[in-house]
Short mmCIF file of C-alpha atoms and ligand atoms in Angstrom, two decimals:
data_model
loop_
_atom_site.label_atom_id
_atom_site.label_comp_id
_atom_site.label_asym_id
_atom_site.label_seq_id
_atom_site.Cartn_x
_atom_site.Cartn_y
_atom_site.Cartn_z
CA MET A 1 109.06 76.50 114.00
CA HIS A 2 112.46 76.16 115.70
CA PRO A 3 112.76 73.77 118.69
CA ILE A 4 111.71 75.27 122.03
CA SER A 5 112.19 73.65 125.41
CA TYR A 6 109.70 74.13 128.23
CA LEU A 7 110.02 74.61 131.98
CA ARG A 8 107.13 74.89 134.43
CA ALA A 9 108.08 77.19 137.29
CA ALA A 10 106.69 76.39 140.73
CA ARG A 11 107.99 79.48 142.55
CA VAL A 12 108.41 83.13 141.61
CA GLU A 13 112.09 83.15 142.45
CA ALA A 14 112.72 80.03 140.36
CA ALA A 15 110.94 81.57 137.37
CA VAL A 16 112.94 84.78 137.60
CA ARG A 17 116.20 82.87 138.06
CA ALA A 18 115.50 80.70 135.03
CA VAL A 19 114.88 83.63 132.70
CA GLN A 20 117.36 86.16 134.13
CA GLY A 21 120.14 83.61 133.86
CA ASP A 22 119.47 82.77 130.21
CA PRO A 23 119.09 85.34 127.39
CA GLY A 24 117.35 82.64 125.31
CA SER A 25 114.51 82.11 127.82
CA ALA A 26 111.19 83.96 128.00
CA PHE A 27 108.18 83.88 130.29
CA LEU A 28 104.94 82.26 129.14
CA ALA A 29 101.71 83.36 130.85
CA GLY A 30 98.34 83.23 129.03
CA GLY A 31 100.21 82.99 125.73
CA THR A 32 97.50 84.84 123.80
CA THR A 33 100.07 87.15 122.21
CA GLU A 34 103.26 85.19 122.74
CA VAL A 35 102.17 82.10 120.80
CA ASP A 36 101.15 84.24 117.80
CA LEU A 37 104.57 85.88 117.83
CA LEU A 38 106.32 82.51 118.04
CA ARG A 39 104.37 81.25 115.04
CA GLN A 40 105.21 84.39 113.11
CA HIS A 41 108.90 84.10 114.09
CA VAL A 42 108.82 87.59 115.55
CA ARG A 43 110.05 86.12 118.83
CA THR A 44 112.41 83.17 118.86
CA PRO A 45 113.16 82.05 122.44
CA ARG A 46 114.97 78.74 122.96
CA ARG A 47 113.05 78.05 126.13
CA LEU A 48 109.68 79.07 127.57
CA VAL A 49 109.31 79.32 131.32
CA ASP A 50 105.65 78.76 132.14
CA VAL A 51 104.58 81.00 135.03
CA ASN A 52 100.91 80.01 135.03
CA TRP A 53 101.27 77.92 138.18
CA LEU A 54 102.66 80.71 140.35
CA PRO A 55 100.41 82.01 143.16
CA LEU A 56 99.76 85.38 141.53
CA THR A 57 96.10 85.04 140.58
CA GLY A 58 94.33 86.95 143.36
CA VAL A 59 92.40 90.20 143.14
CA GLU A 60 92.80 91.58 146.62
CA GLU A 61 91.08 94.52 148.33
CA LEU A 62 93.53 96.48 150.47
CA PRO A 63 92.39 98.14 153.73
CA ASP A 64 92.85 101.66 152.38
CA GLY A 65 90.50 101.07 149.42
CA ALA A 66 93.21 100.19 146.93
CA LEU A 67 93.30 96.99 144.87
CA ARG A 68 96.13 94.61 144.23
CA ILE A 69 95.59 92.57 141.07
CA GLY A 70 97.86 89.55 140.72
CA ALA A 71 99.76 89.43 137.46
CA LEU A 72 98.25 86.05 136.63
CA ALA A 73 94.64 87.01 137.35
CA ARG A 74 92.75 86.40 134.11
CA MET A 75 91.07 89.33 132.40
CA SER A 76 87.62 87.76 132.83
CA ASP A 77 88.11 87.01 136.54
CA THR A 78 89.33 90.56 137.16
CA ALA A 79 86.33 92.02 135.32
CA GLU A 80 83.98 89.95 137.47
CA SER A 81 85.57 90.88 140.78
CA PRO A 82 82.98 92.78 142.90
CA ALA A 83 85.72 95.09 144.20
CA VAL A 84 86.75 96.06 140.66
CA ARG A 85 83.16 96.56 139.53
CA GLU A 86 82.19 98.68 142.53
CA ARG A 87 85.32 100.73 143.11
CA PHE A 88 86.68 101.06 139.58
CA PRO A 89 83.92 100.38 137.02
CA MET A 90 86.02 101.80 134.19
CA VAL A 91 88.50 98.95 134.73
CA ALA A 92 85.75 96.31 134.50
CA GLN A 93 84.26 98.02 131.43
CA ALA A 94 87.63 98.18 129.65
CA LEU A 95 88.19 94.48 130.31
CA GLU A 96 84.75 93.53 129.03
CA VAL A 97 85.23 95.25 125.68
CA GLY A 98 88.75 93.90 125.14
CA ALA A 99 89.53 90.96 122.84
CA SER A 100 87.01 88.06 122.78
CA PRO A 101 85.48 85.96 125.61
CA GLN A 102 87.90 83.10 124.88
CA LEU A 103 90.92 85.40 125.01
CA ARG A 104 89.68 87.11 128.16
CA HIS A 105 89.43 83.73 129.91
CA MET A 106 93.04 82.95 128.99
CA ALA A 107 94.92 86.26 128.97
CA SER A 108 96.59 87.41 132.17
CA MET A 109 96.63 90.93 133.55
CA GLY A 110 100.44 91.05 133.63
CA GLY A 111 100.59 89.78 130.05
CA ASN A 112 98.12 92.45 129.03
CA MET A 113 100.63 95.07 130.14
CA MET A 114 103.29 93.42 127.97
CA GLN A 115 101.25 92.74 124.82
CA ALA A 116 102.85 93.56 121.50
CA VAL A 117 101.68 96.23 119.08
CA ARG A 118 99.20 95.21 116.37
CA CYS A 119 100.99 97.06 113.55
CA GLY A 120 100.88 94.63 110.61
CA TYR A 121 104.43 95.48 109.57
CA TYR A 122 105.76 94.39 112.95
CA ARG A 123 104.65 90.83 112.17
CA ASP A 124 105.72 90.85 108.49
CA HIS A 125 109.32 89.83 107.93
CA GLN A 126 109.36 91.36 104.47
CA ALA A 127 108.63 94.80 105.90
CA ALA A 128 110.95 97.39 107.40
CA CYS A 129 110.12 97.85 111.08
CA ASN A 130 112.26 99.69 113.61
CA LYS A 131 110.50 98.03 116.50
CA ARG A 132 111.17 94.48 115.30
CA GLU A 133 114.55 95.24 113.71
CA PRO A 134 116.08 98.56 114.80
CA GLY A 135 117.46 100.73 112.02
CA THR A 136 115.44 99.22 109.17
CA GLY A 137 112.85 102.02 108.97
CA CYS A 138 109.13 102.32 109.58
CA SER A 139 106.87 100.98 106.84
CA ALA A 140 103.75 102.45 108.45
CA LEU A 141 104.83 106.06 107.87
CA LEU A 142 103.99 105.78 104.16
CA GLY A 143 101.90 102.63 104.42
CA VAL A 144 98.70 101.41 106.00
CA SER A 145 98.28 103.53 109.12
CA ARG A 146 94.55 103.95 109.73
CA GLY A 147 94.78 102.48 113.23
CA HIS A 148 98.09 104.09 114.13
CA ALA A 149 98.89 106.68 116.76
CA VAL A 150 98.69 110.47 116.56
CA LEU A 151 100.15 111.26 120.00
CA GLY A 152 103.54 110.28 121.40
CA THR A 153 104.84 109.24 117.99
CA SER A 154 108.31 109.69 116.53
CA GLU A 155 109.81 109.49 113.05
CA HIS A 156 110.91 105.97 114.03
CA CYS A 157 107.56 104.43 115.06
CA ILE A 158 103.87 105.36 115.14
CA ALA A 159 102.39 102.09 116.44
CA THR A 160 99.41 102.42 118.77
CA HIS A 161 99.49 100.82 122.19
CA PRO A 162 96.87 98.06 121.93
CA SER A 163 95.65 97.53 125.52
CA ASP A 164 92.19 98.62 126.68
CA VAL A 165 92.62 98.06 130.40
CA ALA A 166 95.92 99.93 130.50
CA VAL A 167 93.94 103.09 129.70
CA PRO A 168 91.94 103.24 132.96
CA PHE A 169 95.07 102.14 134.80
CA ALA A 170 96.82 105.22 133.38
CA ALA A 171 93.96 107.41 134.60
CA LEU A 172 94.13 105.79 138.05
CA ASP A 173 97.91 106.14 138.53
CA ALA A 174 98.32 102.39 138.87
CA VAL A 175 101.62 100.94 140.02
CA ILE A 176 103.34 97.93 138.44
CA HIS A 177 105.11 95.58 140.86
CA THR A 178 107.92 93.37 139.57
CA ARG A 179 110.43 90.87 140.86
CA THR A 180 114.08 90.49 139.92
CA LEU A 181 116.83 88.43 141.48
CA ALA A 182 117.86 91.60 143.32
CA GLY A 183 114.40 91.92 144.91
CA GLU A 184 111.08 93.66 144.31
CA ARG A 185 110.59 96.83 142.28
CA ARG A 186 107.67 99.13 141.62
CA TYR A 187 107.04 101.41 138.67
CA ALA A 188 104.62 104.30 138.44
CA PHE A 189 102.42 103.66 135.43
CA GLU A 190 103.72 106.69 133.55
CA GLU A 191 107.30 105.40 133.88
CA PHE A 192 106.43 101.90 132.73
CA PHE A 193 105.38 102.55 129.10
CA LEU A 194 108.04 104.26 127.01
CA GLU A 195 107.34 106.42 123.98
CA PRO A 196 109.19 105.17 120.90
CA GLY A 197 111.57 108.11 120.45
CA SER A 198 114.66 106.82 118.65
CA THR A 199 114.46 103.38 120.34
CA PRO A 200 111.02 101.94 119.52
CA ASP A 201 112.27 98.42 120.24
CA ARG A 202 112.44 99.40 123.92
CA GLU A 203 108.85 99.53 125.22
CA HIS A 204 109.38 99.12 128.99
CA PRO A 205 112.20 99.73 131.47
CA LEU A 206 112.23 96.04 132.50
CA GLU A 207 115.40 93.99 132.57
CA HIS A 208 115.45 90.65 130.81
CA GLY A 209 113.84 88.20 133.23
CA GLU A 210 112.10 90.83 135.37
CA LEU A 211 108.66 89.42 136.15
CA ILE A 212 105.52 91.47 136.70
CA THR A 213 103.92 90.20 139.91
CA ALA A 214 101.01 92.59 140.47
CA ILE A 215 99.24 95.76 139.45
CA GLU A 216 98.21 98.02 142.29
CA VAL A 217 95.37 100.50 141.83
CA PRO A 218 95.42 103.22 144.51
CA ALA A 219 92.18 104.18 146.22
CA LEU A 220 90.22 106.89 144.45
CA PRO A 221 86.67 107.34 145.81
CA MET A 222 85.44 109.36 142.81
CA ALA A 223 86.29 106.43 140.51
CA ARG A 224 83.16 104.62 141.76
CA ARG A 225 81.50 106.77 139.12
CA SER A 226 83.72 106.30 136.09
CA LEU A 227 83.47 104.99 132.56
CA TYR A 228 85.41 103.54 129.67
CA LEU A 229 84.12 104.53 126.27
CA LYS A 230 85.52 102.67 123.26
CA VAL A 231 84.96 103.59 119.62
CA ARG A 232 85.84 100.88 117.09
CA ASP A 233 84.94 99.62 113.64
CA ARG A 234 82.65 96.88 114.96
CA GLU A 235 81.09 96.14 118.30
CA SER A 236 83.15 93.14 119.30
CA TYR A 237 86.68 91.81 118.98
CA ALA A 238 88.16 94.97 117.54
CA PHE A 239 90.87 97.32 118.71
CA ALA A 240 89.97 100.87 119.68
CA LEU A 241 90.16 103.63 117.14
CA VAL A 242 89.73 105.90 120.13
CA SER A 243 88.93 105.15 123.74
CA VAL A 244 88.48 107.31 126.81
CA ALA A 245 88.66 106.38 130.49
CA ALA A 246 87.33 109.14 132.69
CA THR A 247 86.12 110.03 136.16
CA LEU A 248 85.45 113.37 137.80
CA SER A 249 84.00 114.98 140.89
CA LEU A 250 81.86 118.11 141.02
CA MET A 251 81.42 120.81 143.62
CA ASP A 252 78.86 123.58 143.12
CA GLY A 253 78.75 122.92 139.37
CA ALA A 254 82.51 123.12 138.96
CA ILE A 255 84.94 120.25 138.37
CA SER A 256 86.95 119.78 141.56
CA ASP A 257 88.97 116.79 140.34
CA VAL A 258 89.22 114.82 137.11
CA ARG A 259 91.15 111.94 135.59
CA ILE A 260 91.18 111.20 131.86
CA ALA A 261 93.26 108.79 129.77
CA LEU A 262 93.08 107.91 126.09
CA GLY A 263 93.57 104.69 124.15
CA GLY A 264 93.78 103.93 120.44
CA VAL A 265 95.44 107.24 119.62
CA ALA A 266 98.86 107.10 121.27
CA THR A 267 102.00 105.03 121.41
CA ARG A 268 101.34 104.31 125.06
CA PRO A 269 98.34 104.48 127.39
CA TRP A 270 97.91 108.25 127.27
CA ARG A 271 97.17 110.27 130.36
CA ALA A 272 95.35 113.42 129.24
CA HIS A 273 97.18 115.87 131.48
CA ARG A 274 96.47 118.85 129.23
CA ALA A 275 92.72 118.21 129.27
CA GLU A 276 92.72 117.64 133.02
CA ALA A 277 94.50 120.97 133.59
CA VAL A 278 91.83 122.80 131.59
CA LEU A 279 89.00 121.08 133.45
CA ARG A 280 90.16 121.42 137.07
CA GLY A 281 88.14 124.25 138.61
CA ALA A 282 86.20 124.88 135.38
CA PRO A 283 82.41 124.77 135.13
CA ALA A 284 81.10 121.38 133.99
CA THR A 285 79.84 122.66 130.66
CA ASP A 286 80.12 121.64 127.03
CA GLU A 287 82.36 124.63 126.45
CA SER A 288 84.87 123.42 129.08
CA PHE A 289 84.74 119.86 127.74
CA THR A 290 85.36 121.01 124.16
CA ARG A 291 88.22 123.28 125.20
CA ALA A 292 89.84 120.46 127.17
CA ALA A 293 89.53 118.03 124.26
CA GLN A 294 91.00 120.56 121.85
CA GLU A 295 93.93 121.23 124.16
CA GLU A 296 94.70 117.51 124.55
CA LEU A 297 94.73 116.83 120.83
CA ALA A 298 96.60 120.00 119.86
CA PRO A 299 99.99 118.20 119.52
CA ALA A 300 98.51 115.39 117.36
CA ARG A 301 100.50 114.47 114.26
CA THR A 302 98.61 112.49 111.65
CA THR A 303 99.20 110.51 108.47
CA PRO A 304 96.84 110.79 105.48
CA MET A 305 95.10 107.59 106.64
CA ASN A 306 94.52 108.49 110.30
CA ALA A 307 93.77 112.20 109.95
CA PHE A 308 90.25 111.51 111.26
CA LYS A 309 91.50 110.47 114.67
CA PRO A 310 92.02 113.82 116.42
CA GLU A 311 88.43 114.90 115.70
CA LEU A 312 87.09 111.49 116.70
CA ALA A 313 89.10 111.69 119.93
CA ARG A 314 87.84 115.20 120.68
CA ARG A 315 84.25 114.09 120.22
CA THR A 316 84.74 110.96 122.31
CA ILE A 317 86.25 112.94 125.19
CA VAL A 318 83.31 115.36 125.15
CA ARG A 319 80.82 112.50 125.02
CA ALA A 320 82.48 110.74 127.97
CA LEU A 321 82.42 113.91 130.06
CA ARG A 322 78.80 114.63 129.16
CA THR A 323 77.85 111.11 130.18
CA LEU A 324 79.64 111.41 133.51
CA THR A 325 78.00 114.72 134.32
CA GLY A 326 74.56 113.60 133.20
CA SER A 327 74.39 116.09 130.33
CA ALA A 328 74.53 113.53 127.51
CA SER A 329 71.73 114.01 124.99
FE1 SF4 B 401 107.35 98.96 113.08
FE2 SF4 B 401 106.39 100.87 114.65
FE3 SF4 B 401 106.69 101.38 112.10
FE4 SF4 B 401 104.83 99.63 112.85
S1 SF4 B 401 104.84 101.78 113.31
S2 SF4 B 401 106.30 99.45 111.14
S3 SF4 B 401 105.80 98.72 114.69
S4 SF4 B 401 108.34 100.88 113.54
#
């Protein structure tokens, strides 16, 4: 490992100043991804600026019913927050099925938003990877791609976004708050995660040294009845093959409002706008659920190894909606 110097930041402004003023510096929060990437020489900062001591750990209920989750709140603390569990159960559920207990105690919510893809080629220096080294190609296109994305892909990258909790955040229209030397910024969730297009190395619109300070979840009363359904190869410590975050409200048997987002199938946390459009105003029936799921997965592009994913995603969407409406068998 190359030499790395270390700085513990005591204030937000000092942390931002230290990293923005030095292209060789990087933030260190929980370190659950960053330290792996340092060991694998995927990231090679000269200095780590430790932000763990900044006062950004709170999970705060706002008067209008919204939540403000500090960027340094740990995954496990956030999952245990009564406000999260009562107002947004799909967020708590997504946190509880992510990673392992040890990682959840260590990993921060802001770091979760910034975690790197789990494509094996990204971490293998022998392999071509446009995300790690732009212009070298994408080994996954003709390689091992069982866990890779089928939505939001490009000919340059098909890596799946790995976060669980980002999926309910996408459904809830969360807002990411950041800090730069120029002041505070906020990003709508849909603007924050970029599809790979021709620049898969660019995953977020953040400047170098721009620090996530909080994630805000706007009030949404119907989300008190919501769920996160994750399908994976084994029941613990595994990434999603498909996941669905969903909530809906009914009026006279029809769906008056609905939010759905998908994980495990797309290059970013995937808001299911096409499915939502089918469902709004439709009767809460299996036929509507199936039509919505088909519409959402219609643009899917598969490889020979992940061709099972669209059907698995369709079935998982239908199952989530049946569960929410009490029609699950
Ligand atoms: Fe790299 Fe993306 Fe291709 Fe994986 S899918 S090898 S991360 S370019």
